[in-house]
Amino acid sequence: MTAQTMLDKIWRSHVVVPETADVPAVLYVDLHLTHEVTTPQAFAVLRAGNLKVRRPERTIGTLDHSSPTQADQVFGRVPIAIESARLQMAEFERNCRQFGVELLDMKHADRGIVHVIGPELGLTQPGSTIVCGDSHTSTHGAFGALAFGIGTTEVGHVLATQCLLQRKPRATAVNVHGRLSDGVGAKDLILAIIGKIGVDGGTGSVFEYRGEAVRGLSMEERMTVCNMSIEAGARAGMIAPDATTFEFLAERPRSPRGAAWERALECWRTLPTDMGARFDREIDIDAATLEPMITYGTNPGMVLPVNGRIPADGDAVFHKALNYMGFSPGDALKDKPVDVVFVGSCTNGRISDLRSAAGILKGKRIANGVRMLVVPGSQHVKRIAEAEGLDRIFTAAGAEWRESGCSMCIGMNGDTVARGKYSVSTSNRNFEGRQGAGSRTLLASPATAAAAALRGRITDPREVLS
Amino acid sequence: MQPIRQIRSRTVVLPASNIDTDQIVPARFLTTTTRAGLGATALFADWRFDASGKPRADFVLNQPAATGCRILVAGHNFGCGSSREHAPWALVDYGFQAIVSTEIADIFRSNALKNGLVPIVLGAEEHAWLIAHPGIEVTVDIEHKTLALPDGRALEFPLEGFSRHCLLHGVDELGFLLAQSEHIAEFEYHRA
Ligand code: SF4
């Protein structure tokens, strides 16, 4: 048998009908994650066709994108402020009920951002195929799963058939050599990778992140890296499962138990790419030389070390982006003023992210005039943070502490950045208007975001790390 | 889906590269629960309208020449970012039937095809020529996978066989998948 990549192995074990020159493969989906925004039109198709959800037990729903983060609204003490969001969530609840899909509803203790709850509950498992009507489904690849985002029409396909029509993507190895230095984290690594290969560098392919630096990352850090694969255009990112993965998954509420766990481990250990397997492409990056990174433009590929300068010149799109951001060619980013700081999202809304930000803010106050919002990625993350007292560190520092959800990453629930204001955000997209019409987003790690809140200016987090 | 064989239209040009789906449909429009109606209000909303909701005269879709154009020629890597199918829904609702670029992001391409919006990727030189000549009339032929210029030159573009078949015959992929249910049941049986 020829040496196979992890992608080859997962792909092969999920092919229901092989692809031919004329027709793509019918690919089986193990886990379908759903949320309120990208499903209503899919359920409508099922209803119109008198179809059922083929495997409701392989489908789970949560409310995250348009859900409020203010406790009063979440727990029903006051009405949800945005009427269209309220209606959309009510429709999702109705759909889940009618079609027999489990929903982690608004008051559910396990609710959270779809890409945070999957791993947290142990639903995300190595070797599986995972889809969701959301491009950051790539997050789940951190466990050695093939996980990718789909559109709403495809959500309907999976609901009705548990399958998708797919051509096999190309495999790209992203080899991260050396080790990250102190004060440089997973977010800096993935931003640097996107900066190197561009926002279209991964089109048509699945990334497998490999190398010493990747092996040294915790599961939460691996999720941060895989999460932003889509920002390089790759539909999925994956990391081979290892002891770190198994340790994370052990004893999760929905992980296999007892003999089933042992069988699963045996199978998961066969997943890593074989020695000598060939990738369609290899990308090399040196971790040791990386610094904390921050974006300056209107896509995640427009990124610099925090102590760097914006290039002196570029194409029309570069100038349009700088104009939008209110920056000039050649500007240093350091010390630029900041209005808003957001810590949260499926990229950096997990407990280690909150610990990192809290570590910088402990016993201190954020700068005058800065608004800081800390939004845990799930209710579970929120409970752990509160048990550790992180919420009190944030509130004592002058930040707002909220219920979980996507919040200011996408601004659908009213958590937005005002026109023209600068936001240092731990989310994944700095597109024009992403955090609200006219908002200006600079993407960075939780440490860099907290440092910016503290000083009210863009700051190298290593300067404030005690 | 309606079968499509040919699209004959003038082009409208948006030369920016990396036009993401947040630009095509900003997130605040995503609380809708239907596919309809996104063309009038949501499509390129923050480029088309100013903060007070008035059309921006300098945006290409607001210019008289754009009326009735069904082919959008856009910069490299069109449709990157979010998987929202609202982007092709809005483009189709507005009247577009094809997008021409040098690269089209994976999820957008897949979503576009399911809505009869034809993703056309051309070489850099041919694309640059189209960018430089907005408003010319071109003819897209799905069967032959060509985009014909006014001078008669036919530029070929890649279109995966199954996608081409679905466009030409108005095939709904869901129907195709449902017809595989015996294979799916067998697969599930063997894995259980
Ligand atoms: S946190 Fe942001 S990127 Fe992640 S799923 Fe929510 S909206 Fe999408």
Coordinates of N, CA and C in Angstrom, one line a residue, chain A residues 19-26 157 164-167, chain B residues 1 113-114 142 145 159-177 180:
Chain A
E19 N -15.6 8.9 -6.6 CA -15.8 9.9 -7.7 C -15.3 9.3 -9.0
T20 N -15.9 9.8 -10.0 CA -15.5 9.4 -11.4 C -15.2 10.7 -12.2
A21 N -14.8 10.6 -13.4 CA -14.6 11.8 -14.2 C -15.9 12.6 -14.3
D22 N -17.0 11.9 -14.3 CA -18.3 12.6 -14.5 C -18.9 13.1 -13.2
V23 N -18.7 12.4 -12.1 CA -19.5 12.7 -10.9 C -18.5 12.8 -9.7
P24 N -18.7 13.8 -8.8 CA -17.9 13.8 -7.6 C -18.3 12.7 -6.7
A25 N -17.4 12.5 -5.7 CA -17.7 11.4 -4.7 C -18.9 11.8 -3.8
V26 N -19.6 10.7 -3.4 CA -20.6 10.9 -2.3 C -19.8 10.7 -1.0
H157 N -28.5 19.3 2.0 CA -28.1 18.0 1.5 C -27.7 17.1 2.7
L164 N -22.5 14.6 1.2 CA -22.2 15.7 0.3 C -21.6 15.2 -1.0
L165 N -21.8 15.9 -2.1 CA -21.0 15.6 -3.3 C -19.8 16.4 -3.3
Q166 N -18.6 15.8 -3.3 CA -17.4 16.5 -3.2 C -16.3 15.9 -4.1
R167 N -15.5 16.8 -4.6 CA -14.2 16.4 -5.3 C -13.1 16.4 -4.2
Chain B
M1 N -33.7 24.2 -10.1 CA -32.8 25.2 -10.8 C -33.2 25.2 -12.3
L113 N -22.6 27.7 -7.8 CA -23.1 26.7 -8.8 C -24.4 26.1 -8.4
K114 N -24.7 26.1 -7.1 CA -26.0 25.5 -6.7 C -27.1 26.5 -6.9
I142 N -22.2 27.6 -21.8 CA -21.9 26.6 -20.8 C -21.4 25.3 -21.4
K145 N -18.0 25.7 -22.6 CA -17.2 26.3 -21.6 C -16.3 27.4 -22.1
L159 N -14.7 24.2 -16.1 CA -16.0 23.9 -15.4 C -16.1 22.4 -15.3
E160 N -16.0 22.0 -14.0 CA -16.1 20.6 -13.7 C -17.3 19.9 -14.3
G161 N -17.1 18.7 -14.8 CA -18.1 18.0 -15.7 C -19.5 17.9 -15.0
F162 N -19.5 17.6 -13.8 CA -20.8 17.4 -13.1 C -21.5 18.8 -12.9
S163 N -20.7 19.8 -12.6 CA -21.3 21.1 -12.5 C -21.9 21.6 -13.8
R164 N -21.1 21.3 -14.9 CA -21.6 21.7 -16.2 C -22.9 21.0 -16.5
H165 N -22.9 19.7 -16.2 CA -24.1 18.9 -16.5 C -25.3 19.5 -15.7
C166 N -25.1 19.8 -14.4 CA -26.2 20.3 -13.6 C -26.7 21.7 -14.1
L167 N -25.8 22.5 -14.6 CA -26.2 23.8 -15.1 C -27.0 23.6 -16.4
L168 N -26.5 22.8 -17.3 CA -27.1 22.6 -18.6 C -28.5 22.0 -18.4
H169 N -28.7 21.1 -17.5 CA -29.9 20.4 -17.4 C -30.8 20.8 -16.2
G170 N -30.3 21.8 -15.5 CA -31.1 22.2 -14.3 C -31.2 21.2 -13.2
V171 N -30.1 20.3 -13.1 CA -30.2 19.2 -12.2 C -30.0 19.7 -10.7
D172 N -30.8 19.3 -9.9 CA -30.8 19.6 -8.5 C -29.9 18.5 -7.8
E173 N -28.8 18.9 -7.1 CA -27.9 17.9 -6.5 C -28.6 17.1 -5.4
L174 N -29.6 17.8 -4.8 CA -30.3 17.1 -3.7 C -31.0 15.9 -4.2
G175 N -31.6 16.0 -5.4 CA -32.3 14.9 -6.0 C -31.3 13.8 -6.3
F176 N -30.2 14.2 -6.8 CA -29.1 13.2 -7.1 C -28.7 12.4 -5.9
L177 N -28.5 13.2 -4.8 CA -28.0 12.5 -3.5 C -29.1 11.6 -3.0
Q180 N -29.2 8.2 -4.1 CA -28.1 7.3 -3.6 C -28.4 6.7 -2.3

